[in-house]
Amino acid sequence: MKRVAVLGATGSIGRQALEVIDGNPRLELVAASSGSQPINGLAPLTQVGGDAIELLEQAEPDVVLNAIVGFAGVTATLWALERGVELALANKESLVAAGELALAARERGGGRLLPVDSEHSAVFQCLEGRDAATVHSVVLTASGGPFRGRNRAELQDVTPDDALAHPTWRMGPKITVDSATLANKGLEVIEAHFLFGLPYDRVEVVIQPTSVVHSLVRFRDGAALAHLGYPDMRVPISYALTFPERAATDVAPLDLSAGLRLDFEPVDSEAFPLLGLARRAGEAGGTYPCVFNAANEIAVAAFLEGRLPFLGIAEVVEDTLDAADGSAARDLDELIAADEEARRLAQRGMAVA
Ligand SMILES: NC(=O)c1ccc[n+]([C@@H]2O[C@H](COP(=O)([O-])OP(=O)(O)OC[C@H]3O[C@@H](n4cnc5c(N)ncnc54)[C@H](OP(=O)(O)O)[C@@H]3O)[C@@H](O)[C@H]2O)c1
């Protein structure tokens, strides 16, 4: 029996996690949190708003599923890693922003860090048990989002409603906009760097419009292993919560007689500059990934509120990266300071523009 705490239980991942836990008698929900929605009675221990640490200290779970959106998830990620409590991580922003601190905490804590992001779960599974020296590179797939195939000029006037109409995944609003700009894939490149210990030039991205190929690993002997399945987050959630058992789910097996399309396309980096900006931030290191994430969060919120055009998101992120100091954070307080400063710079950039 695994005792699970689900943080962000009211969100897209959180709700699917509750479904997975409900369907598996070996998983027990012991605690649940939300940002502001009421969750009374959802779990023996619940918390609405604020830092989830108190809830986690009280619940003493075997595994924390961090499905909070944004930098707000960082303290829970570091809490679990520091204590060696198994962490099923959907909240990629925390690993991107706190990368070095998170890895150091994992080293001290000695617990497992299991990715929930479907791409990273796929890579994790393709890599399982294999010698790192045999790996050539990982290839993260992207659906391309609702604007795949459009050029920059055609992105000028797209609205939040257009951006929220994702072709293959049903997700929360922030990650759906990130998928439309490809900032999500940028965050995932940085996430893969920290999760798998690979340099940035060995983390590739390719468009795979049907989201059936969840990612690939290329090996040095010329072989590539891919992970396939329908786009359904219950699969990577269940994998992370039941590792190493791979419990059954009621997700249908792939129907290979139904004309499955597995096409691949290169990314148009001129139309979607946020992927390149994320790589730049990742390669610069220090708190630049944290700055990338903070500026993106501010810009996406402004876009969703109709205060910033779609193409303005990348401009705000680029200007903030240019203006930020980016020096490494030695602890959580310094990281939070870097995050706050980046948010201030991004807000100021939007006010001036
Ligand atoms: N959705 C997907 O398919 C998917 C796939 C891969 C990775 N992810 C990642 O998983 C995370 C969650 O995504 P999502 O799509 O599930 O988002 P979502 O639907 O917007 O849900 C976000 C959850 O976080 C809570 N929350 C928001 N702000 C908070 C705060 N300041 N403190 C504590 N809790 C807060 C929300 O509570 P309220 O409801 O009360 O606001 C909600 O429970 C993101 O990091 C995303 O990148 C999502």
mmCIF file of C-alpha atoms in Angstrom, residues 3-349:
data_model
loop_
_atom_site.group_PDB
_atom_site.id
_atom_site.type_symbol
_atom_site.label_atom_id
_atom_site.label_comp_id
_atom_site.label_asym_id
_atom_site.label_seq_id
_atom_site.Cartn_x
_atom_site.Cartn_y
_atom_site.Cartn_z
ATOM 1 C CA ARG A 3 0.063 6.497 0.876
ATOM 2 C CA VAL A 4 -0.226 9.339 -1.635
ATOM 3 C CA ALA A 5 -0.477 13.114 -1.172
ATOM 4 C CA VAL A 6 -1.907 14.868 -4.245
ATOM 5 C CA LEU A 7 -0.995 18.556 -4.449
ATOM 6 C CA GLY A 8 -3.071 20.482 -6.970
ATOM 7 C CA ALA A 9 -5.873 17.937 -6.603
ATOM 8 C CA THR A 10 -8.484 20.156 -8.304
ATOM 9 C CA GLY A 11 -6.487 20.568 -11.520
ATOM 10 C CA SER A 12 -6.353 18.520 -14.697
ATOM 11 C CA ILE A 13 -3.523 16.248 -13.472
ATOM 12 C CA GLY A 14 -4.824 16.227 -9.899
ATOM 13 C CA ARG A 15 -8.290 15.019 -10.916
ATOM 14 C CA GLN A 16 -6.852 12.303 -13.155
ATOM 15 C CA ALA A 17 -4.557 11.246 -10.294
ATOM 16 C CA LEU A 18 -7.576 10.863 -8.003
ATOM 17 C CA GLU A 19 -9.155 8.639 -10.656
ATOM 18 C CA VAL A 20 -6.005 6.490 -10.831
ATOM 19 C CA ILE A 21 -5.870 6.221 -7.020
ATOM 20 C CA ASP A 22 -9.583 5.348 -6.883
ATOM 21 C CA GLY A 23 -9.054 2.536 -9.374
ATOM 22 C CA ASN A 24 -6.057 0.995 -7.592
ATOM 23 C CA PRO A 25 -6.601 -0.689 -4.201
ATOM 24 C CA ARG A 26 -2.861 -0.457 -3.464
ATOM 25 C CA LEU A 27 -2.929 3.361 -3.536
ATOM 26 C CA GLU A 28 -4.409 5.359 -0.665
ATOM 27 C CA LEU A 29 -5.106 9.098 -0.820
ATOM 28 C CA VAL A 30 -3.946 10.580 2.497
ATOM 29 C CA ALA A 31 -3.786 14.284 1.686
ATOM 30 C CA ALA A 32 -4.933 16.721 -1.001
ATOM 31 C CA SER A 33 -4.358 20.412 -1.647
ATOM 32 C CA SER A 34 -5.709 23.099 -3.951
ATOM 33 C CA GLY A 35 -4.894 26.739 -4.649
ATOM 34 C CA SER A 36 -8.318 28.233 -3.914
ATOM 35 C CA GLN A 37 -11.079 25.751 -4.784
ATOM 36 C CA PRO A 38 -12.802 24.097 -1.795
ATOM 37 C CA ILE A 39 -11.805 20.444 -1.227
ATOM 38 C CA ASN A 40 -13.354 19.611 2.130
ATOM 39 C CA GLY A 41 -13.694 15.859 2.595
ATOM 40 C CA LEU A 42 -11.714 14.966 -0.527
ATOM 41 C CA ALA A 43 -8.993 13.328 1.595
ATOM 42 C CA PRO A 44 -8.390 12.724 5.334
ATOM 43 C CA LEU A 45 -6.160 15.813 5.350
ATOM 44 C CA THR A 46 -6.766 18.784 3.050
ATOM 45 C CA GLN A 47 -5.374 22.257 2.546
ATOM 46 C CA VAL A 48 -6.616 25.151 0.427
ATOM 47 C CA GLY A 49 -4.032 27.786 -0.505
ATOM 48 C CA GLY A 50 -0.765 28.581 1.207
ATOM 49 C CA ASP A 51 2.353 26.463 1.369
ATOM 50 C CA ALA A 52 1.649 22.709 1.296
ATOM 51 C CA ILE A 53 4.574 21.879 3.599
ATOM 52 C CA GLU A 54 2.475 21.831 6.759
ATOM 53 C CA LEU A 55 0.058 19.404 5.102
ATOM 54 C CA LEU A 56 2.927 17.147 3.997
ATOM 55 C CA GLU A 57 4.551 17.187 7.459
ATOM 56 C CA GLN A 58 1.248 16.101 8.970
ATOM 57 C CA ALA A 59 0.362 13.486 6.334
ATOM 58 C CA GLU A 60 3.809 11.806 6.133
ATOM 59 C CA PRO A 61 3.009 10.328 2.692
ATOM 60 C CA ASP A 62 5.047 7.626 0.934
ATOM 61 C CA VAL A 63 4.719 9.548 -2.316
ATOM 62 C CA VAL A 64 3.981 13.164 -3.178
ATOM 63 C CA LEU A 65 2.291 13.839 -6.515
ATOM 64 C CA ASN A 66 3.138 17.465 -7.184
ATOM 65 C CA ALA A 67 0.511 18.695 -9.661
ATOM 66 C CA ILE A 68 0.531 22.347 -8.615
ATOM 67 C CA VAL A 69 0.961 24.691 -11.570
ATOM 68 C CA GLY A 70 3.927 27.067 -11.735
ATOM 69 C CA PHE A 71 6.709 28.158 -9.386
ATOM 70 C CA ALA A 72 4.271 27.798 -6.461
ATOM 71 C CA GLY A 73 5.136 24.077 -6.500
ATOM 72 C CA VAL A 74 8.823 24.590 -5.725
ATOM 73 C CA THR A 75 8.708 24.206 -1.926
ATOM 74 C CA ALA A 76 6.832 20.901 -2.134
ATOM 75 C CA THR A 77 9.328 19.541 -4.688
ATOM 76 C CA LEU A 78 12.274 20.491 -2.481
ATOM 77 C CA TRP A 79 10.512 19.176 0.652
ATOM 78 C CA ALA A 80 10.046 15.711 -0.878
ATOM 79 C CA LEU A 81 13.523 15.516 -2.415
ATOM 80 C CA GLU A 82 15.250 16.686 0.776
ATOM 81 C CA ARG A 83 13.500 14.037 2.882
ATOM 82 C CA GLY A 84 13.843 11.167 0.426
ATOM 83 C CA VAL A 85 10.060 10.958 0.054
ATOM 84 C CA GLU A 86 9.212 9.610 -3.401
ATOM 85 C CA LEU A 87 8.243 12.464 -5.728
ATOM 86 C CA ALA A 88 5.946 11.979 -8.716
ATOM 87 C CA LEU A 89 6.560 15.253 -10.498
ATOM 88 C CA ALA A 90 4.067 16.894 -12.847
ATOM 89 C CA ASN A 91 5.040 20.409 -11.730
ATOM 90 C CA LYS A 92 7.898 20.799 -14.228
ATOM 91 C CA GLU A 93 8.275 24.510 -13.414
ATOM 92 C CA SER A 94 9.759 23.629 -10.014
ATOM 93 C CA LEU A 95 12.491 21.436 -11.485
ATOM 94 C CA VAL A 96 13.242 24.010 -14.194
ATOM 95 C CA ALA A 97 13.471 26.882 -11.714
ATOM 96 C CA ALA A 98 15.226 25.036 -8.904
ATOM 97 C CA GLY A 99 17.242 22.521 -11.005
ATOM 98 C CA GLU A 100 20.595 22.567 -9.184
ATOM 99 C CA LEU A 101 19.016 22.944 -5.725
ATOM 100 C CA ALA A 102 16.603 20.110 -6.514
ATOM 101 C CA LEU A 103 19.368 17.754 -7.638
ATOM 102 C CA ALA A 104 21.407 18.543 -4.527
ATOM 103 C CA ALA A 105 18.333 17.896 -2.346
ATOM 104 C CA ARG A 106 17.718 14.583 -4.121
ATOM 105 C CA GLU A 107 21.342 13.604 -3.564
ATOM 106 C CA ARG A 108 20.986 14.281 0.162
ATOM 107 C CA GLY A 109 17.513 12.749 0.482
ATOM 108 C CA GLY A 110 18.186 9.694 -1.662
ATOM 109 C CA GLY A 111 14.536 9.246 -2.724
ATOM 110 C CA ARG A 112 13.096 8.590 -6.162
ATOM 111 C CA LEU A 113 12.131 11.351 -8.576
ATOM 112 C CA LEU A 114 9.627 9.973 -11.071
ATOM 113 C CA PRO A 115 8.512 12.156 -13.963
ATOM 114 C CA VAL A 116 4.792 12.478 -14.691
ATOM 115 C CA ASP A 117 5.211 14.587 -17.820
ATOM 116 C CA SER A 118 4.342 12.091 -20.574
ATOM 117 C CA GLU A 119 7.508 12.808 -22.572
ATOM 118 C CA HIS A 120 9.817 12.343 -19.593
ATOM 119 C CA SER A 121 7.945 9.293 -18.399
ATOM 120 C CA ALA A 122 8.490 7.879 -21.907
ATOM 121 C CA VAL A 123 12.216 8.674 -21.849
ATOM 122 C CA PHE A 124 12.528 7.298 -18.305
ATOM 123 C CA GLN A 125 10.968 4.024 -19.473
ATOM 124 C CA CYS A 126 13.123 3.799 -22.624
ATOM 125 C CA LEU A 127 16.238 4.419 -20.502
ATOM 126 C CA GLU A 128 15.336 2.097 -17.644
ATOM 127 C CA GLY A 129 18.233 -0.089 -16.630
ATOM 128 C CA ARG A 130 20.467 1.026 -19.497
ATOM 129 C CA ASP A 131 24.017 2.273 -19.186
ATOM 130 C CA ALA A 132 24.156 6.075 -19.696
ATOM 131 C CA ALA A 133 27.252 5.608 -21.883
ATOM 132 C CA THR A 134 25.106 3.813 -24.495
ATOM 133 C CA VAL A 135 22.772 6.808 -24.918
ATOM 134 C CA HIS A 136 23.268 9.146 -27.859
ATOM 135 C CA SER A 137 20.424 11.602 -27.168
ATOM 136 C CA VAL A 138 16.786 11.919 -26.185
ATOM 137 C CA VAL A 139 14.118 13.206 -28.539
ATOM 138 C CA LEU A 140 11.124 14.924 -26.942
ATOM 139 C CA THR A 141 8.017 14.966 -29.102
ATOM 140 C CA ALA A 142 5.651 17.945 -29.307
ATOM 141 C CA SER A 143 2.175 17.986 -30.799
ATOM 142 C CA GLY A 144 2.894 21.466 -32.190
ATOM 143 C CA GLY A 145 -0.228 22.786 -30.465
ATOM 144 C CA PRO A 146 -3.166 24.525 -32.144
ATOM 145 C CA PHE A 147 -0.938 26.789 -34.273
ATOM 146 C CA ARG A 148 1.260 24.151 -35.872
ATOM 147 C CA GLY A 149 2.031 25.101 -39.476
ATOM 148 C CA ARG A 150 1.353 28.817 -39.009
ATOM 149 C CA ASN A 151 4.048 31.413 -39.648
ATOM 150 C CA ARG A 152 4.773 34.457 -37.470
ATOM 151 C CA ALA A 153 2.458 36.755 -39.419
ATOM 152 C CA GLU A 154 -0.390 34.290 -38.951
ATOM 153 C CA LEU A 155 0.151 34.325 -35.170
ATOM 154 C CA GLN A 156 -0.205 38.105 -34.867
ATOM 155 C CA ASP A 157 -3.879 38.191 -33.908
ATOM 156 C CA VAL A 158 -4.541 34.815 -32.272
ATOM 157 C CA THR A 159 -6.696 35.014 -29.134
ATOM 158 C CA PRO A 160 -6.646 33.157 -25.788
ATOM 159 C CA ASP A 161 -9.611 31.072 -26.996
ATOM 160 C CA ASP A 162 -7.635 30.049 -30.102
ATOM 161 C CA ALA A 163 -4.623 29.148 -27.944
ATOM 162 C CA LEU A 164 -6.734 27.132 -25.493
ATOM 163 C CA ALA A 165 -8.060 24.840 -28.238
ATOM 164 C CA HIS A 166 -5.355 22.166 -28.000
ATOM 165 C CA PRO A 167 -5.654 19.443 -30.641
ATOM 166 C CA THR A 168 -4.595 16.372 -28.620
ATOM 167 C CA TRP A 169 -4.358 17.046 -24.852
ATOM 168 C CA ARG A 170 -6.959 18.412 -22.360
ATOM 169 C CA MET A 171 -4.957 20.343 -19.766
ATOM 170 C CA GLY A 172 -5.024 23.375 -17.474
ATOM 171 C CA PRO A 173 -4.934 26.829 -19.139
ATOM 172 C CA LYS A 174 -1.306 27.711 -18.362
ATOM 173 C CA ILE A 175 0.240 24.573 -19.865
ATOM 174 C CA THR A 176 -2.183 24.765 -22.807
ATOM 175 C CA VAL A 177 -0.897 28.244 -23.703
ATOM 176 C CA ASP A 178 2.669 26.984 -23.125
ATOM 177 C CA SER A 179 1.948 24.230 -25.640
ATOM 178 C CA ALA A 180 0.711 26.780 -28.167
ATOM 179 C CA THR A 181 3.902 28.890 -27.838
ATOM 180 C CA LEU A 182 6.195 25.828 -27.423
ATOM 181 C CA ALA A 183 7.401 27.315 -24.103
ATOM 182 C CA ASN A 184 6.161 24.017 -22.660
ATOM 183 C CA LYS A 185 8.640 22.117 -24.814
ATOM 184 C CA GLY A 186 11.333 24.595 -23.742
ATOM 185 C CA LEU A 187 10.539 23.888 -20.084
ATOM 186 C CA GLU A 188 10.656 20.185 -20.910
ATOM 187 C CA VAL A 189 14.098 20.462 -22.522
ATOM 188 C CA ILE A 190 15.413 21.980 -19.275
ATOM 189 C CA GLU A 191 13.481 19.385 -17.251
ATOM 190 C CA ALA A 192 15.093 16.587 -19.317
ATOM 191 C CA HIS A 193 18.559 18.093 -18.779
ATOM 192 C CA PHE A 194 18.104 17.906 -15.006
ATOM 193 C CA LEU A 195 16.242 14.584 -14.901
ATOM 194 C CA PHE A 196 18.537 12.626 -17.187
ATOM 195 C CA GLY A 197 21.835 14.472 -16.743
ATOM 196 C CA LEU A 198 22.217 15.189 -20.451
ATOM 197 C CA PRO A 199 23.814 18.294 -21.982
ATOM 198 C CA TYR A 200 21.403 20.487 -23.960
ATOM 199 C CA ASP A 201 22.793 19.499 -27.359
ATOM 200 C CA ARG A 202 21.692 15.925 -26.613
ATOM 201 C CA VAL A 203 18.064 16.858 -25.944
ATOM 202 C CA GLU A 204 16.270 17.189 -29.278
ATOM 203 C CA VAL A 205 12.693 18.226 -30.041
ATOM 204 C CA VAL A 206 10.548 17.060 -32.944
ATOM 205 C CA ILE A 207 6.911 17.690 -33.849
ATOM 206 C CA GLN A 208 4.700 14.576 -33.810
ATOM 207 C CA PRO A 209 1.183 15.891 -34.448
ATOM 208 C CA THR A 210 -0.911 12.982 -33.146
ATOM 209 C CA SER A 211 0.925 12.786 -29.748
ATOM 210 C CA VAL A 212 1.037 8.996 -30.019
ATOM 211 C CA VAL A 213 4.851 8.805 -29.897
ATOM 212 C CA HIS A 214 5.518 10.228 -26.436
ATOM 213 C CA SER A 215 9.288 10.486 -26.904
ATOM 214 C CA LEU A 216 12.339 8.536 -28.091
ATOM 215 C CA VAL A 217 15.831 7.679 -26.949
ATOM 216 C CA ARG A 218 18.571 7.317 -29.542
ATOM 217 C CA PHE A 219 21.376 4.913 -28.642
ATOM 218 C CA ARG A 220 24.963 4.969 -29.852
ATOM 219 C CA ASP A 221 24.544 1.721 -31.806
ATOM 220 C CA GLY A 222 22.088 3.459 -34.152
ATOM 221 C CA ALA A 223 18.902 2.110 -32.546
ATOM 222 C CA ALA A 224 16.111 4.360 -31.278
ATOM 223 C CA LEU A 225 13.532 3.227 -28.713
ATOM 224 C CA ALA A 226 10.174 4.993 -28.708
ATOM 225 C CA HIS A 227 7.268 4.987 -26.258
ATOM 226 C CA LEU A 228 3.807 4.859 -27.872
ATOM 227 C CA GLY A 229 0.298 5.186 -26.521
ATOM 228 C CA TYR A 230 -2.832 7.291 -26.728
ATOM 229 C CA PRO A 231 -2.447 10.772 -25.246
ATOM 230 C CA ASP A 232 -3.890 10.003 -21.813
ATOM 231 C CA MET A 233 -2.153 11.326 -18.700
ATOM 232 C CA ARG A 234 -3.568 8.551 -16.524
ATOM 233 C CA VAL A 235 -0.884 6.271 -17.990
ATOM 234 C CA PRO A 236 2.201 8.263 -16.857
ATOM 235 C CA ILE A 237 0.434 9.194 -13.589
ATOM 236 C CA SER A 238 -0.242 5.523 -12.842
ATOM 237 C CA TYR A 239 3.279 4.542 -13.895
ATOM 238 C CA ALA A 240 4.811 7.103 -11.509
ATOM 239 C CA LEU A 241 2.501 6.204 -8.611
ATOM 240 C CA THR A 242 2.952 2.445 -8.956
ATOM 241 C CA PHE A 243 6.628 2.295 -10.022
ATOM 242 C CA PRO A 244 8.242 -0.198 -10.340
ATOM 243 C CA GLU A 245 5.109 -2.329 -10.684
ATOM 244 C CA ARG A 246 3.410 -0.780 -13.759
ATOM 245 C CA ALA A 247 -0.123 -1.442 -12.541
ATOM 246 C CA ALA A 248 -2.939 -1.983 -15.054
ATOM 247 C CA THR A 249 -5.171 0.960 -16.058
ATOM 248 C CA ASP A 250 -8.397 0.972 -18.041
ATOM 249 C CA VAL A 251 -6.765 2.965 -20.861
ATOM 250 C CA ALA A 252 -7.325 1.162 -24.169
ATOM 251 C CA PRO A 253 -4.377 -0.499 -25.896
ATOM 252 C CA LEU A 254 -3.291 1.125 -29.173
ATOM 253 C CA ASP A 255 -5.451 0.068 -32.095
ATOM 254 C CA LEU A 256 -2.891 -0.549 -34.827
ATOM 255 C CA SER A 257 -5.519 -1.383 -37.451
ATOM 256 C CA ALA A 258 -7.089 2.085 -37.380
ATOM 257 C CA GLY A 259 -4.676 3.954 -39.661
ATOM 258 C CA LEU A 260 -2.476 5.400 -36.908
ATOM 259 C CA ARG A 261 -0.419 8.403 -38.154
ATOM 260 C CA LEU A 262 3.134 8.688 -36.801
ATOM 261 C CA ASP A 263 4.517 11.571 -38.903
ATOM 262 C CA PHE A 264 7.380 13.748 -37.657
ATOM 263 C CA GLU A 265 8.187 17.384 -38.560
ATOM 264 C CA PRO A 266 10.918 19.820 -37.560
ATOM 265 C CA VAL A 267 10.097 22.757 -35.261
ATOM 266 C CA ASP A 268 9.635 26.192 -36.880
ATOM 267 C CA SER A 269 11.866 28.160 -34.514
ATOM 268 C CA GLU A 270 11.115 31.508 -36.141
ATOM 269 C CA ALA A 271 7.375 31.231 -35.473
ATOM 270 C CA PHE A 272 7.925 29.682 -32.005
ATOM 271 C CA PRO A 273 10.984 31.421 -30.492
ATOM 272 C CA LEU A 274 10.279 30.352 -26.898
ATOM 273 C CA LEU A 275 11.842 26.937 -27.433
ATOM 274 C CA GLY A 276 15.143 28.564 -28.452
ATOM 275 C CA LEU A 277 14.906 31.039 -25.570
ATOM 276 C CA ALA A 278 14.496 28.146 -23.128
ATOM 277 C CA ARG A 279 17.591 26.462 -24.524
ATOM 278 C CA ARG A 280 19.475 29.736 -24.188
ATOM 279 C CA ALA A 281 18.347 30.037 -20.545
ATOM 280 C CA GLY A 282 19.233 26.421 -19.833
ATOM 281 C CA GLU A 283 22.676 26.695 -21.356
ATOM 282 C CA ALA A 284 23.368 29.958 -19.492
ATOM 283 C CA GLY A 285 22.577 28.099 -16.249
ATOM 284 C CA GLY A 286 22.461 29.850 -12.870
ATOM 285 C CA THR A 287 18.995 31.283 -12.262
ATOM 286 C CA TYR A 288 18.346 31.923 -15.977
ATOM 287 C CA PRO A 289 15.961 28.922 -16.187
ATOM 288 C CA CYS A 290 14.118 30.358 -13.159
ATOM 289 C CA VAL A 291 13.977 33.748 -14.920
ATOM 290 C CA PHE A 292 12.675 32.111 -18.110
ATOM 291 C CA ASN A 293 9.938 30.400 -16.142
ATOM 292 C CA ALA A 294 8.957 33.464 -14.088
ATOM 293 C CA ALA A 295 8.774 35.777 -17.111
ATOM 294 C CA ASN A 296 6.775 33.176 -19.004
ATOM 295 C CA GLU A 297 4.291 32.797 -16.121
ATOM 296 C CA ILE A 298 3.782 36.567 -15.987
ATOM 297 C CA ALA A 299 3.430 36.865 -19.773
ATOM 298 C CA VAL A 300 1.023 33.923 -20.091
ATOM 299 C CA ALA A 301 -1.209 35.360 -17.347
ATOM 300 C CA ALA A 302 -1.225 38.721 -19.178
ATOM 301 C CA PHE A 303 -2.046 37.022 -22.488
ATOM 302 C CA LEU A 304 -4.937 35.079 -20.905
ATOM 303 C CA GLU A 305 -6.287 38.344 -19.460
ATOM 304 C CA GLY A 306 -6.099 40.026 -22.878
ATOM 305 C CA ARG A 307 -3.310 42.430 -21.824
ATOM 306 C CA LEU A 308 -0.595 41.014 -24.089
ATOM 307 C CA PRO A 309 -0.666 39.725 -27.672
ATOM 308 C CA PHE A 310 0.401 36.129 -28.320
ATOM 309 C CA LEU A 311 3.726 37.120 -29.887
ATOM 310 C CA GLY A 312 4.349 39.425 -26.925
ATOM 311 C CA ILE A 313 4.877 36.402 -24.655
ATOM 312 C CA ALA A 314 8.244 35.584 -26.253
ATOM 313 C CA GLU A 315 9.209 39.264 -26.320
ATOM 314 C CA VAL A 316 8.592 39.647 -22.588
ATOM 315 C CA VAL A 317 10.617 36.495 -21.867
ATOM 316 C CA GLU A 318 13.509 37.573 -24.095
ATOM 317 C CA ASP A 319 13.639 41.093 -22.620
ATOM 318 C CA THR A 320 13.532 39.688 -19.083
ATOM 319 C CA LEU A 321 16.359 37.238 -19.812
ATOM 320 C CA ASP A 322 18.383 40.161 -21.243
ATOM 321 C CA ALA A 323 17.766 42.308 -18.172
ATOM 322 C CA ALA A 324 18.198 39.646 -15.472
ATOM 323 C CA ASP A 325 21.348 38.983 -13.494
ATOM 324 C CA GLY A 326 21.063 35.178 -13.664
ATOM 325 C CA SER A 327 23.699 34.345 -11.063
ATOM 326 C CA ALA A 328 23.209 31.014 -9.311
ATOM 327 C CA ALA A 329 21.011 30.724 -6.204
ATOM 328 C CA ARG A 330 22.705 29.137 -3.184
ATOM 329 C CA ASP A 331 19.459 28.380 -1.375
ATOM 330 C CA LEU A 332 15.679 28.603 -1.643
ATOM 331 C CA ASP A 333 15.608 32.201 -0.363
ATOM 332 C CA GLU A 334 17.958 33.308 -3.150
ATOM 333 C CA LEU A 335 15.912 31.382 -5.691
ATOM 334 C CA ILE A 336 12.694 33.027 -4.511
ATOM 335 C CA ALA A 337 14.441 36.414 -4.743
ATOM 336 C CA ALA A 338 15.524 35.649 -8.340
ATOM 337 C CA ASP A 339 11.979 34.559 -9.209
ATOM 338 C CA GLU A 340 10.480 37.737 -7.700
ATOM 339 C CA GLU A 341 13.013 39.982 -9.445
ATOM 340 C CA ALA A 342 12.289 38.304 -12.809
ATOM 341 C CA ARG A 343 8.539 38.803 -12.269
ATOM 342 C CA ARG A 344 9.162 42.476 -11.476
ATOM 343 C CA LEU A 345 11.308 42.902 -14.622
ATOM 344 C CA ALA A 346 8.686 41.163 -16.765
ATOM 345 C CA GLN A 347 5.865 43.351 -15.364
ATOM 346 C CA ARG A 348 7.953 46.483 -15.896
ATOM 347 C CA GLY A 349 8.743 45.393 -19.473
#
